[in-house]
Every structure is written in C-alpha cells, then in structure tokens.
Coordinates of N, CA and C in Angstrom, one line a residue:
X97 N -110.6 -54.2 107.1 CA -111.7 -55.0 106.7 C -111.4 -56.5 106.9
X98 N -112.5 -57.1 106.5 CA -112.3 -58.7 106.9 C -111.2 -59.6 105.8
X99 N -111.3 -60.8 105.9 CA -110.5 -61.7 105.1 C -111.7 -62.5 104.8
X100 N -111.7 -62.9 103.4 CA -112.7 -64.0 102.8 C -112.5 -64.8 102.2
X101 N -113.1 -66.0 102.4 CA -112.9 -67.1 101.3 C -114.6 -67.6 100.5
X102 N -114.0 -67.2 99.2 CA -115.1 -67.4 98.5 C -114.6 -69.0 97.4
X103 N -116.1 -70.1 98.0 CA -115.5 -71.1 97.7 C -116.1 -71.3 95.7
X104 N -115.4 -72.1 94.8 CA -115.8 -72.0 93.3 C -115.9 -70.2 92.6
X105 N -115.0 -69.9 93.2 CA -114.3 -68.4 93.0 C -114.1 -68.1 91.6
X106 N -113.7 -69.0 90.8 CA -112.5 -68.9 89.8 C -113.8 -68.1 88.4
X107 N -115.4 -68.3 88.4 CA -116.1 -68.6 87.1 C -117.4 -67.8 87.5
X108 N -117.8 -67.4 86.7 CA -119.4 -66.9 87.2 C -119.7 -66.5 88.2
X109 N -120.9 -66.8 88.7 CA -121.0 -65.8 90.0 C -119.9 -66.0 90.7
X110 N -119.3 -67.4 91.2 CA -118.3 -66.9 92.1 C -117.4 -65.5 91.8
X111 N -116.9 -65.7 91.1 CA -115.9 -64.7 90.5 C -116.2 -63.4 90.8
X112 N -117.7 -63.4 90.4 CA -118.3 -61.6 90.6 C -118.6 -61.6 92.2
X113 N -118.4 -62.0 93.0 CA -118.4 -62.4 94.2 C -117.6 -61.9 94.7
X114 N -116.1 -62.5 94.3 CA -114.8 -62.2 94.9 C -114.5 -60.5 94.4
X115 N -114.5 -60.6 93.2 CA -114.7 -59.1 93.0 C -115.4 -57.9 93.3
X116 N -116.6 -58.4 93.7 CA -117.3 -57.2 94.6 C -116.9 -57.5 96.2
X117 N -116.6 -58.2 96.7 CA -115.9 -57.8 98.2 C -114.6 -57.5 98.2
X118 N -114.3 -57.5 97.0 CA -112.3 -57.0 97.2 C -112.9 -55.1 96.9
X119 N -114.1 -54.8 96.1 CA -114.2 -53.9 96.1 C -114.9 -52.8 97.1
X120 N -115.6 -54.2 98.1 CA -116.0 -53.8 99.6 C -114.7 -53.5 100.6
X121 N -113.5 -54.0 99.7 CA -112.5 -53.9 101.0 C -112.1 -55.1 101.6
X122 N -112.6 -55.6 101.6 CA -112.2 -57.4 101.7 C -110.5 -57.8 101.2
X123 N -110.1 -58.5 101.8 CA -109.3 -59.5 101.6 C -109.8 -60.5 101.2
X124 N -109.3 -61.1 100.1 CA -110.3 -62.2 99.4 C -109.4 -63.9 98.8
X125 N -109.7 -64.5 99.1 CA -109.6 -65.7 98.7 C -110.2 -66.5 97.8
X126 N -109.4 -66.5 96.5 CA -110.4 -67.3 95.5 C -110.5 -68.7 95.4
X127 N -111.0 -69.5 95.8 CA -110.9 -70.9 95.9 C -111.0 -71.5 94.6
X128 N -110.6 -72.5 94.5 CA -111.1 -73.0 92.5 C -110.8 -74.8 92.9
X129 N -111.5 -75.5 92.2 CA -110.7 -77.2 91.9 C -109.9 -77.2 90.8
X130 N -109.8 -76.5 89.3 CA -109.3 -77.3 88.6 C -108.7 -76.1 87.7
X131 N -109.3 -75.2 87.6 CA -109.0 -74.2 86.8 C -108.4 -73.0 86.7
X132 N -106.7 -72.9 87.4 CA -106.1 -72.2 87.9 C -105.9 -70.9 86.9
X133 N -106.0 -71.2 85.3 CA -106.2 -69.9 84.7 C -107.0 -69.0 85.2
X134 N -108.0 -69.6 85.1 CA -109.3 -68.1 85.2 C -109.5 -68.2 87.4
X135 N -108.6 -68.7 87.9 CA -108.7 -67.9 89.6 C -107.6 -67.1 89.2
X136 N -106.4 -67.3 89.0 CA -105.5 -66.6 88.4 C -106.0 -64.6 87.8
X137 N -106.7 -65.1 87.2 CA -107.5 -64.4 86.2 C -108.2 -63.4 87.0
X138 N -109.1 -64.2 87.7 CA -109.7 -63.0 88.8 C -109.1 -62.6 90.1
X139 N -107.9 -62.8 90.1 CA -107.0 -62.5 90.7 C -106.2 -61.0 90.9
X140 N -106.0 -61.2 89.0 CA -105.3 -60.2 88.9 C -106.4 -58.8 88.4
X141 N -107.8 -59.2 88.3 CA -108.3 -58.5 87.9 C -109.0 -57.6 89.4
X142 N -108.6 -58.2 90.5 CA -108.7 -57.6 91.6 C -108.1 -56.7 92.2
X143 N -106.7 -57.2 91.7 CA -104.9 -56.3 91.9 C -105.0 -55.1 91.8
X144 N -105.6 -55.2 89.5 CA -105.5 -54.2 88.9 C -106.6 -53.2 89.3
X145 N -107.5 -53.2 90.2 CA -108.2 -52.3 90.5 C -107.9 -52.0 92.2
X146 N -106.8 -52.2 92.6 CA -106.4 -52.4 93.8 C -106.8 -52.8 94.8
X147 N -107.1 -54.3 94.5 CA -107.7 -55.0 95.9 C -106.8 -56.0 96.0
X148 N -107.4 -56.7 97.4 CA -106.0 -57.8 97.5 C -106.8 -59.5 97.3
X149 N -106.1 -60.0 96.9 CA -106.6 -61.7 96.7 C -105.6 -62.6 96.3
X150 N -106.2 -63.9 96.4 CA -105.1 -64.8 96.4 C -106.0 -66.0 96.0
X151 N -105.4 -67.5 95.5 CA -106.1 -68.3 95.0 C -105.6 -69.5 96.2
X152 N -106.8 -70.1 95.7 CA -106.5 -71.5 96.7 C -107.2 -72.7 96.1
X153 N -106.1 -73.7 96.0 CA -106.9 -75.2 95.3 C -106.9 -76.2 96.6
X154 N -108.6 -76.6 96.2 CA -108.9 -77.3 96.7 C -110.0 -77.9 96.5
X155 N -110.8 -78.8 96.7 CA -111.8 -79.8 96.0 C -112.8 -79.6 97.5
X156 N -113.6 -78.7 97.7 CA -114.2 -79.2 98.8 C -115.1 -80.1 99.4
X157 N -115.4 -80.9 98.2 CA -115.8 -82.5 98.6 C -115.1 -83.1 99.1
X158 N -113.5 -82.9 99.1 CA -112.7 -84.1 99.9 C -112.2 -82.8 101.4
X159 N -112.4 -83.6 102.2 CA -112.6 -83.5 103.3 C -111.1 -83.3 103.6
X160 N -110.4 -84.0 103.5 CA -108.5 -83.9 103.9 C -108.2 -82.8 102.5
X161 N -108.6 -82.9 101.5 CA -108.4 -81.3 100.9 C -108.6 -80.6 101.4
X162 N -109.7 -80.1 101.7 CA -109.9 -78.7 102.4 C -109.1 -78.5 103.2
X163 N -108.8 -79.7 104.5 CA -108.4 -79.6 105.9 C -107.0 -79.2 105.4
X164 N -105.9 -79.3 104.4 CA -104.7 -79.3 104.6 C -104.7 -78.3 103.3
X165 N -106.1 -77.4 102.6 CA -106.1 -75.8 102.0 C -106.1 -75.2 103.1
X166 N -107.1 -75.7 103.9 CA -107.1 -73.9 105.1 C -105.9 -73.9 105.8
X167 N -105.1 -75.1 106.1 CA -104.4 -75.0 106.9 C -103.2 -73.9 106.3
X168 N -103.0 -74.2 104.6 CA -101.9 -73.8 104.1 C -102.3 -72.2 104.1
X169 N -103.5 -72.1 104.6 CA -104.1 -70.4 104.3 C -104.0 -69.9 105.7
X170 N -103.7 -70.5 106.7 CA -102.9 -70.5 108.0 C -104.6 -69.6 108.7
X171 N -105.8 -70.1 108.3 CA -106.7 -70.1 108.9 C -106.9 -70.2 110.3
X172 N -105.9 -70.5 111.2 CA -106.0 -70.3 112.4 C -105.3 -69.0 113.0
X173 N -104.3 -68.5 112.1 CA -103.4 -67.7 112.6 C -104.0 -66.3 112.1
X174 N -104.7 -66.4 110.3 CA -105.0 -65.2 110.3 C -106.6 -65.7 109.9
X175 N -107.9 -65.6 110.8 CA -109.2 -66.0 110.5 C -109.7 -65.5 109.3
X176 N -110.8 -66.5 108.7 CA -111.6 -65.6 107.7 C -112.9 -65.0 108.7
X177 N -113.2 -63.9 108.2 CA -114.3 -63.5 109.3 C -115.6 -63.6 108.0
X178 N -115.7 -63.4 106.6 CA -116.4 -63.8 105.3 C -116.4 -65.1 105.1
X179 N -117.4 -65.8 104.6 CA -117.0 -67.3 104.1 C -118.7 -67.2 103.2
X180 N -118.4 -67.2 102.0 CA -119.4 -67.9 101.1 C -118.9 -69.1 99.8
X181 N -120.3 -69.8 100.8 CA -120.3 -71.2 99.9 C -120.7 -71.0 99.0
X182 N -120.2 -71.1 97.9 CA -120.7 -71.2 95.8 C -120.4 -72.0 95.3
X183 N -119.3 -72.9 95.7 CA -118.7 -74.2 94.6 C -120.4 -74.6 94.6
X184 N -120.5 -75.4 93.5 CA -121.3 -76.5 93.2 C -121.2 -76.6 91.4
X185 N -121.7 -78.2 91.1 CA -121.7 -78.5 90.3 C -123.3 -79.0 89.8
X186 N -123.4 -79.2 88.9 CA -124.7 -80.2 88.0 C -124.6 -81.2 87.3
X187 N -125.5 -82.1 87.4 CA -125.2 -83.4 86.9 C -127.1 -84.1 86.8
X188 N -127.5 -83.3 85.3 CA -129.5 -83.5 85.2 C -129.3 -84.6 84.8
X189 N -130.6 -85.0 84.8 CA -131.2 -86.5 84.0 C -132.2 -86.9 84.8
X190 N -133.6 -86.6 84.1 CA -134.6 -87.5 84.9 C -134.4 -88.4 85.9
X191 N -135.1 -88.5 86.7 CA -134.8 -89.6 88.0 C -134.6 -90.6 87.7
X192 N -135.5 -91.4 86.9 CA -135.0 -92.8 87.0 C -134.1 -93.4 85.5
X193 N -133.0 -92.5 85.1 CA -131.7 -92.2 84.5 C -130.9 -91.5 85.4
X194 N -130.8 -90.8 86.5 CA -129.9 -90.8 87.4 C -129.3 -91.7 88.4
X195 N -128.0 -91.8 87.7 CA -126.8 -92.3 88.1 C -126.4 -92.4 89.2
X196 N -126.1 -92.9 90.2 CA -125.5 -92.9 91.9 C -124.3 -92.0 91.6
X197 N -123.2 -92.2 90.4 CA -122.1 -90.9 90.4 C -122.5 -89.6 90.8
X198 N -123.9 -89.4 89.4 CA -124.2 -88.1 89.6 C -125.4 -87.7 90.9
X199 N -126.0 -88.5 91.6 CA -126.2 -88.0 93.3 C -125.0 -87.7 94.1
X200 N -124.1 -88.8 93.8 CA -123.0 -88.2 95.2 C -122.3 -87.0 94.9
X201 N -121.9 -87.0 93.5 CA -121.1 -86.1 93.1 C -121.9 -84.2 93.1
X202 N -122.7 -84.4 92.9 CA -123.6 -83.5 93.3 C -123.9 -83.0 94.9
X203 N -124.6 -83.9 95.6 CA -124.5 -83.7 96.8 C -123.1 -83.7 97.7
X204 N -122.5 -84.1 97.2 CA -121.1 -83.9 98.2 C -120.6 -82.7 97.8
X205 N -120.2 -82.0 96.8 CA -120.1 -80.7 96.5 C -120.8 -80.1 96.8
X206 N -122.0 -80.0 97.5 CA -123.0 -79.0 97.6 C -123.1 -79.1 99.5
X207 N -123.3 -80.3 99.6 CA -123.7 -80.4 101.2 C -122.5 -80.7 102.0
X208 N -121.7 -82.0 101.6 CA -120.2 -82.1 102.7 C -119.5 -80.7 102.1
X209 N -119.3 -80.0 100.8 CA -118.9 -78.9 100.9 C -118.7 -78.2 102.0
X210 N -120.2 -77.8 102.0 CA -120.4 -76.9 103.0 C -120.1 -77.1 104.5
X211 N -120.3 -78.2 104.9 CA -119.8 -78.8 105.9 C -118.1 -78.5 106.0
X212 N -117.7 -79.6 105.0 CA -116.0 -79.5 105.0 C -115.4 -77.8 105.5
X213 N -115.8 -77.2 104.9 CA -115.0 -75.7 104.8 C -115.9 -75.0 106.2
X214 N -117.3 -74.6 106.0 CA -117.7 -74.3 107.0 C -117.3 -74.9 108.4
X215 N -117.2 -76.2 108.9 CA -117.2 -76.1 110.3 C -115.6 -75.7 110.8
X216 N -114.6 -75.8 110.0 CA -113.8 -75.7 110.5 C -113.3 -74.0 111.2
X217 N -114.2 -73.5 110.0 CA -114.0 -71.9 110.3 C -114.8 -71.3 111.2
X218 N -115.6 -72.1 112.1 CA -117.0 -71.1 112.7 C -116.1 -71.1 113.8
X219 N -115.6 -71.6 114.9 CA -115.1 -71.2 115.7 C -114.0 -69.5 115.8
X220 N -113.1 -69.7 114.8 CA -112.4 -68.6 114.9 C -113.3 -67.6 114.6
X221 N -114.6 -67.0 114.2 CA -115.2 -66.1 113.6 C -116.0 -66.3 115.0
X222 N -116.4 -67.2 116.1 CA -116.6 -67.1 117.3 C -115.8 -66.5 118.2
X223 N -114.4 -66.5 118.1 CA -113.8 -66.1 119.0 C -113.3 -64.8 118.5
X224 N -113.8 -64.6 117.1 CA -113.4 -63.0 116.9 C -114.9 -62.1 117.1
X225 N -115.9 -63.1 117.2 CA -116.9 -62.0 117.8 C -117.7 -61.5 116.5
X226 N -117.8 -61.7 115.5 CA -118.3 -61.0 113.9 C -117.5 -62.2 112.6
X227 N -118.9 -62.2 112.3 CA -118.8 -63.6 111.0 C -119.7 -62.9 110.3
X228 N -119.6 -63.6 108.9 CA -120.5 -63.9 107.9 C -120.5 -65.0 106.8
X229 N -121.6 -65.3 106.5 CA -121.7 -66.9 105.9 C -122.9 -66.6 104.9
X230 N -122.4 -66.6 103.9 CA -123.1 -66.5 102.5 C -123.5 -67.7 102.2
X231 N -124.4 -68.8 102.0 CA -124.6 -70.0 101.6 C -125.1 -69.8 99.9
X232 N -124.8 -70.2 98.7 CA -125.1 -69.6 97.6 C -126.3 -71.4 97.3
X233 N -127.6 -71.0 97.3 CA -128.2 -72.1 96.9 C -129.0 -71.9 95.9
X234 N -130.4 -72.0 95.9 CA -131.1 -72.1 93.5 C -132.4 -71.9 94.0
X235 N -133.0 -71.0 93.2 CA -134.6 -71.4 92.9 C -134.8 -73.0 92.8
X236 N -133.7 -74.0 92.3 CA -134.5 -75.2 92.1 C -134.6 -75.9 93.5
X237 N -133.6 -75.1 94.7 CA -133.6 -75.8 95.9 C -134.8 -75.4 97.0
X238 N -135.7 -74.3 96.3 CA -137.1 -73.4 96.3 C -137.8 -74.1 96.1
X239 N -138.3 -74.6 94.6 CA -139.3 -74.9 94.3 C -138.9 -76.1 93.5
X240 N -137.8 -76.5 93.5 CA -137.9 -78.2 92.4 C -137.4 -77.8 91.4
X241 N -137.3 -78.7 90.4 CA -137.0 -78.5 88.7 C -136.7 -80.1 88.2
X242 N -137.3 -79.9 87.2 CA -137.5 -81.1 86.7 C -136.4 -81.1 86.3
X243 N -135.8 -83.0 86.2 CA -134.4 -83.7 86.2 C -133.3 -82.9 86.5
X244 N -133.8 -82.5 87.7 CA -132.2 -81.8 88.8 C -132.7 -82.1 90.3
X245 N -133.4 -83.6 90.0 CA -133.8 -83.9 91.3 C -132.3 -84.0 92.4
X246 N -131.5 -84.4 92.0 CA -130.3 -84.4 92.7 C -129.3 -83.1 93.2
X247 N -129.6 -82.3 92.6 CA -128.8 -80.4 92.2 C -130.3 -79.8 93.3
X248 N -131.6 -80.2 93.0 CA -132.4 -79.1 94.0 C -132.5 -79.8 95.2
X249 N -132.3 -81.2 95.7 CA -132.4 -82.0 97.1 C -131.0 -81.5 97.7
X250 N -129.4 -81.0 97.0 CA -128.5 -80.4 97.7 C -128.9 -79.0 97.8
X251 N -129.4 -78.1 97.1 CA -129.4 -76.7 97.3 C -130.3 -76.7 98.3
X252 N -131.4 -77.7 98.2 CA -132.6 -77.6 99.7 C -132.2 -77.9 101.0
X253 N -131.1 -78.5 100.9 CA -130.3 -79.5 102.0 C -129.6 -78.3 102.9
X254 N -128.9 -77.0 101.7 CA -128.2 -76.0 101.9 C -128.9 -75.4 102.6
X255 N -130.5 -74.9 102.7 CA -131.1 -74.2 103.0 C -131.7 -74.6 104.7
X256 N -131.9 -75.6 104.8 CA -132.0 -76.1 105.7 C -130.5 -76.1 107.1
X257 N -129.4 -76.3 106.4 CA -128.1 -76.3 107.6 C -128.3 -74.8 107.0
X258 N -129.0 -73.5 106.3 CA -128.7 -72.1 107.0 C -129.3 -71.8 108.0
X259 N -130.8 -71.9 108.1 CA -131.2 -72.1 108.6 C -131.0 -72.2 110.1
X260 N -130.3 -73.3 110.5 CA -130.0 -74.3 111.6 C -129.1 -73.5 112.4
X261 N -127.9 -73.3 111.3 CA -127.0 -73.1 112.2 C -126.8 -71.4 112.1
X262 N -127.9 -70.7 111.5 CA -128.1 -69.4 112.0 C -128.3 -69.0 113.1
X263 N -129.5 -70.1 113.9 CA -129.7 -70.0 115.2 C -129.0 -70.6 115.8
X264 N -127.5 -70.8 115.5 CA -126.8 -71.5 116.4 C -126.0 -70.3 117.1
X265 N -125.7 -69.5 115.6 CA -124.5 -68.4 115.6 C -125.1 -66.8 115.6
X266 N -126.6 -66.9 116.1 CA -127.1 -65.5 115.8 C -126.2 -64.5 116.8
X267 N -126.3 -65.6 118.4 CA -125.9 -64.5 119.4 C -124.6 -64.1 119.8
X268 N -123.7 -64.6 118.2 CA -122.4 -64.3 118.1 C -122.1 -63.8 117.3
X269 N -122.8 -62.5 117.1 CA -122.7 -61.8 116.1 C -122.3 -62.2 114.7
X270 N -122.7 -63.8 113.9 CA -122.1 -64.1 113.1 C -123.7 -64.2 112.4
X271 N -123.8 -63.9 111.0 CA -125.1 -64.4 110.8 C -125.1 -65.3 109.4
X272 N -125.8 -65.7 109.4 CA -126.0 -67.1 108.6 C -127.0 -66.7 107.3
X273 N -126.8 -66.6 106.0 CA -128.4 -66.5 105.1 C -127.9 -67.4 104.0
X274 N -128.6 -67.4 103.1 CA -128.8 -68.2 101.7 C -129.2 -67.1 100.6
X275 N -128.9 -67.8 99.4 CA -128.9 -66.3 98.5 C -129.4 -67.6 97.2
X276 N -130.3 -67.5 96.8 CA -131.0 -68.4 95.6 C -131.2 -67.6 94.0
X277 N -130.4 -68.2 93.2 CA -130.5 -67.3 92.2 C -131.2 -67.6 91.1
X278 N -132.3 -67.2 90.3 CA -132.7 -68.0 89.3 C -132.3 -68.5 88.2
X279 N -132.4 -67.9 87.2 CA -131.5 -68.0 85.9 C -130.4 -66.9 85.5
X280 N -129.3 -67.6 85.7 CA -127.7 -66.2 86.0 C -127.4 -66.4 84.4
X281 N -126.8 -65.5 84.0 CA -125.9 -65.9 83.0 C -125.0 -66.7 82.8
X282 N -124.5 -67.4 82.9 CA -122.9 -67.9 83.5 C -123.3 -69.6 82.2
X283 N -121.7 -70.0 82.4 CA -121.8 -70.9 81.5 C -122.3 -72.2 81.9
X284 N -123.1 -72.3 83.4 CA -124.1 -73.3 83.6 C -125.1 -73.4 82.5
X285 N -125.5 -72.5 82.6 CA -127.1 -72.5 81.9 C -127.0 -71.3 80.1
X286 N -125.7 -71.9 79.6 CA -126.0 -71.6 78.8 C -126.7 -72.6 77.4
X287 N -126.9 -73.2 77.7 CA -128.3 -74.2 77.0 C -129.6 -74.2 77.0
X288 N -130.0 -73.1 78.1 CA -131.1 -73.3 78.2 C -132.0 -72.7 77.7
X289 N -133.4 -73.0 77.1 CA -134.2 -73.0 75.9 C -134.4 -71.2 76.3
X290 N -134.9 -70.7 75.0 CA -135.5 -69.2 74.6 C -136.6 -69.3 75.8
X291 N -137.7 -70.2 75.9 CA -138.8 -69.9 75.8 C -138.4 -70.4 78.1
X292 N -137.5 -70.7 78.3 CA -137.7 -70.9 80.0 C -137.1 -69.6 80.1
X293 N -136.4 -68.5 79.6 CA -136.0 -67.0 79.7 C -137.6 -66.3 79.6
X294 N -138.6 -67.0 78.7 CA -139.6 -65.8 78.7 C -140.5 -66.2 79.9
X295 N -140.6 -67.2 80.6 CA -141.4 -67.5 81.9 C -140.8 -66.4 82.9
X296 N -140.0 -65.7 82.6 CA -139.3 -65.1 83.8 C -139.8 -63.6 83.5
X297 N -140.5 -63.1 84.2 CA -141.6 -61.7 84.5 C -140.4 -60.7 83.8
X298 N -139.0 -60.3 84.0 CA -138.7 -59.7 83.7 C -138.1 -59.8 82.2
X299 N -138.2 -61.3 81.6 CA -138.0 -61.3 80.5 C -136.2 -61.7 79.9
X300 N -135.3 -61.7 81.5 CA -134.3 -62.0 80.9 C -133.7 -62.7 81.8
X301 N -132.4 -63.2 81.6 CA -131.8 -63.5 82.5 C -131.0 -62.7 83.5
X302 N -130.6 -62.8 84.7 CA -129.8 -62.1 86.1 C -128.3 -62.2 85.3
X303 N -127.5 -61.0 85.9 CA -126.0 -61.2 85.8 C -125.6 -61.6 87.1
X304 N -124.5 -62.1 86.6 CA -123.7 -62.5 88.3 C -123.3 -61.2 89.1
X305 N -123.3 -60.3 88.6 CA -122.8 -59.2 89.2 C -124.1 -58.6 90.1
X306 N -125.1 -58.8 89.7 CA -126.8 -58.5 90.3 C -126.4 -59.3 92.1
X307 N -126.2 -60.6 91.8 CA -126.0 -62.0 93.1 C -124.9 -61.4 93.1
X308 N -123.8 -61.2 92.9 CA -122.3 -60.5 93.7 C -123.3 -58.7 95.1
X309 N -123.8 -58.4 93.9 CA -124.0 -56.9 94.8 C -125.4 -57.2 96.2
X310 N -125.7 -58.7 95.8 CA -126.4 -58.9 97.4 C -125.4 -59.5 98.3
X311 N -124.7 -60.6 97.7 CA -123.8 -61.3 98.7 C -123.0 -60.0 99.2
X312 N -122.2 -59.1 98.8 CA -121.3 -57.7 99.2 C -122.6 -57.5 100.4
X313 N -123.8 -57.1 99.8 CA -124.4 -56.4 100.8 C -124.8 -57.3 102.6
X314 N -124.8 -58.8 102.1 CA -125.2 -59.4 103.2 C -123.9 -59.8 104.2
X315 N -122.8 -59.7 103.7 CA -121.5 -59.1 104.3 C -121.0 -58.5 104.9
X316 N -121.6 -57.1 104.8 CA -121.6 -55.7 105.5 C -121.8 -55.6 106.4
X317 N -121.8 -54.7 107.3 CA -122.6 -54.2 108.9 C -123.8 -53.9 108.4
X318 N -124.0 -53.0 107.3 CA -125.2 -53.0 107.5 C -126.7 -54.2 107.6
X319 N -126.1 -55.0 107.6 CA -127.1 -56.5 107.2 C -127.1 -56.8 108.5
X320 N -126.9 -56.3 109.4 CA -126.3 -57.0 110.8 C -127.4 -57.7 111.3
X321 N -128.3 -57.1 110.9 CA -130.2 -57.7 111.7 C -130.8 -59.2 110.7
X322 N -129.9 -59.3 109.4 CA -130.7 -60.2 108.3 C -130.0 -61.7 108.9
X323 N -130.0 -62.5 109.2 CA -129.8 -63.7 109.5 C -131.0 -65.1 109.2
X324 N -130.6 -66.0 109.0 CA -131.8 -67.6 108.7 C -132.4 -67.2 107.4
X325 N -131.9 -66.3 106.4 CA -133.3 -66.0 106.0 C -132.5 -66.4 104.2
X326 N -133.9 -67.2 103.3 CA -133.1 -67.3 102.0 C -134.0 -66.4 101.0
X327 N -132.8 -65.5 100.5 CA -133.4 -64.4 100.0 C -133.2 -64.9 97.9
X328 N -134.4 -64.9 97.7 CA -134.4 -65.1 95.7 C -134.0 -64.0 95.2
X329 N -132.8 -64.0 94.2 CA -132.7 -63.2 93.2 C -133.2 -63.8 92.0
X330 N -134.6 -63.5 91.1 CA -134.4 -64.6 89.9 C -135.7 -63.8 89.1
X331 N -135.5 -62.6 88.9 CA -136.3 -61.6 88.4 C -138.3 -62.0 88.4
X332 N -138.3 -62.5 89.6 CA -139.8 -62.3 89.8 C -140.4 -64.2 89.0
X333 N -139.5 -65.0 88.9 CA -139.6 -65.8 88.3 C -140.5 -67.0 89.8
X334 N -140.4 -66.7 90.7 CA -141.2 -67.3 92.1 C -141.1 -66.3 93.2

C-alpha cells in the first residue's frame, strides 16, 4: 500500500484520518506543530491495532520547516503517494475587529500550508504514476460564516488550488478533491451554541470518524474517476 502524510494529524479529524488509512493499509505519517503527546498517542493507537505510523513536527506555515520535515522523512527516497491537507487553525472576530495577526496566521496555515507541503510532493507521486491529495476545507469556505471572514476566504482559497491543480494532475493518474465538513465534533467547535446544532436537518453534530471514512474512501482505487470535485459532509446543513 501507499505511504501518507496526514498534515495536523495529532487531534480530531486529523487523527481519525490517520487512523482510518493505517486501517486501509497505509503507511502513515502523523504530522503535528506542537503537541507531541497526542501524535504520539495516535501513534500508538495505530501500532496497537497493527498498522504502521510515525510522527513528524513541523509548522507548515514556515516554509524552511516543512522543507527540512520532508527531507528528514527522506521524501525523495521513499514517496508519499497519499497527502492530505487538515492542519488549520481559527482565529473569529467580526471583520472590522480582525486583527492582521489573525488573517495571516490563518491564511498561511491554510493556503501557504498547502502550498509548502503539497508542491514539493507532486512530482514524485508524478513519477510514480498514482497520487492522491485530500484537501480538508469547511462549509464556511462554501457558503461564508459570520466573523470567520478570514478561516472561510482560506478554506475558499483551498477550494479553488483543488480545483486548479486537479486539472493539472488528472492525466497522471493523481487526483485532486476537497472534503468540507460542517459541524465535527472536535475541540474546535466545542462552544458552539445548542441552537446552530438544531439548524442542521439531521439534528446533530458529524464525528470525525464519518470525514475519516470519506477521506479513506477518496484514497482508494476505487475513487479513481472522482477528481476537482468538493464533496460536503455536514449532515444536510447546505
């Protein structure tokens, strides 16, 4: 099976991410910035079910991090042929109370992210002939959300280089999608009010494990035909 690096690995969806492709057979890579317990953590919770993974720190906003993580993951010598983007962060506040920290810090995690780690890897996943590129972006990069003007102009930004560079990589067997989640469980959005859970047709919130068992599926051979395309998980909520 393939080798993958799943970026913001260590917490929530990532995590069930890494977990369901080590359960697809994957070799997996957990990426994390800061929080070596819990990649650690889903580490070993991959072992103990007998899959294989490994952790990797690195900030993919800085550009010479990444470059001198993959290197140390010897990404030339042994390719990832899986690569999904999930680090990101949040940083709300009405627009005109948002901060220049929290635009860049936002959008650099989310867009040079994806840049930083993806372009280095598309070649070898060219020359091996079969890729896959998970881009993890939001219902708010869909349709907006009030004071995350900065969090839904990166996840839209995301949607757009899938897009792009789908049709860059279709006729190399590598395919390109987006995976938009609505309201997950996870310790992002655990603040958020009773009453934005009942706007949601099914009445509750998604587990990360629900967005783990598409990302596994758009991984697969069997997805071989799904490319450019950004698919909602967010229980009927758009």
């Amino acid at each position: 099976m393939a080798r993958a690096l799943v970026t913001g690995g260590s917490r929530g969806i990532g995590a069930a991410i890494c977990r369901a492709l080590a359960v697809a057979g994957h070799d997996v890579v957990v990426n994390y910035r800061g929080n070596r317990d819990a990649a650690e953590a889903v580490v070993a919770a991959i072992a103990a079910a007998g899959g294989k993974a490994e952790t990797a720190c690195f900030d993919v906003s800085d550009a010479e991090a990444v470059q001198a993580g993959l290197a140390a993951l010897d990404y030339a010598g042994r390719p990832f042929a899986i690569l999904v983007n999930n680090a990101g962060i949040v940083a709300d506040a009405p627009f005109p109370a948002l901060e220049r920290d929290a635009w860049t810090s936002v959008t650099r995690t989310t867009l040079d992210g994806f840049y930083n780690v993806t372009q280095p890897l598309v070649m070898p996943m060219v020359r091996g002939k079969w890729g896959r590129i998970v881009n993890i972006s939001s219902v708010s990069g869909v349709v907006g959300n009030r004071g995350q003007t900065n969090y839904s102009a990166a996840k839209a930004g995301l949607i757009g280089a899938t897009r792009s560079l789908a049709q860059e990589l279709a006729k190399r067997n590598i395919t390109v999608n987006a995976v938009a989640p609505g309201l997950i469980d996870t310790d992002m959005v655990r603040d958020v009010p009773p009453e934005a859970v009942q706007m949601i047709p099914m009445r509750r919130m998604g587990r990360p494990d629900e967005v783990a068992s598409l990302v596994a599926y758009l991984c697969s051979d069997a997805a071989a035909y799904i490319t450019g395309q950004v698919i909602g998980i967010n229980g009927g909520l758009v």
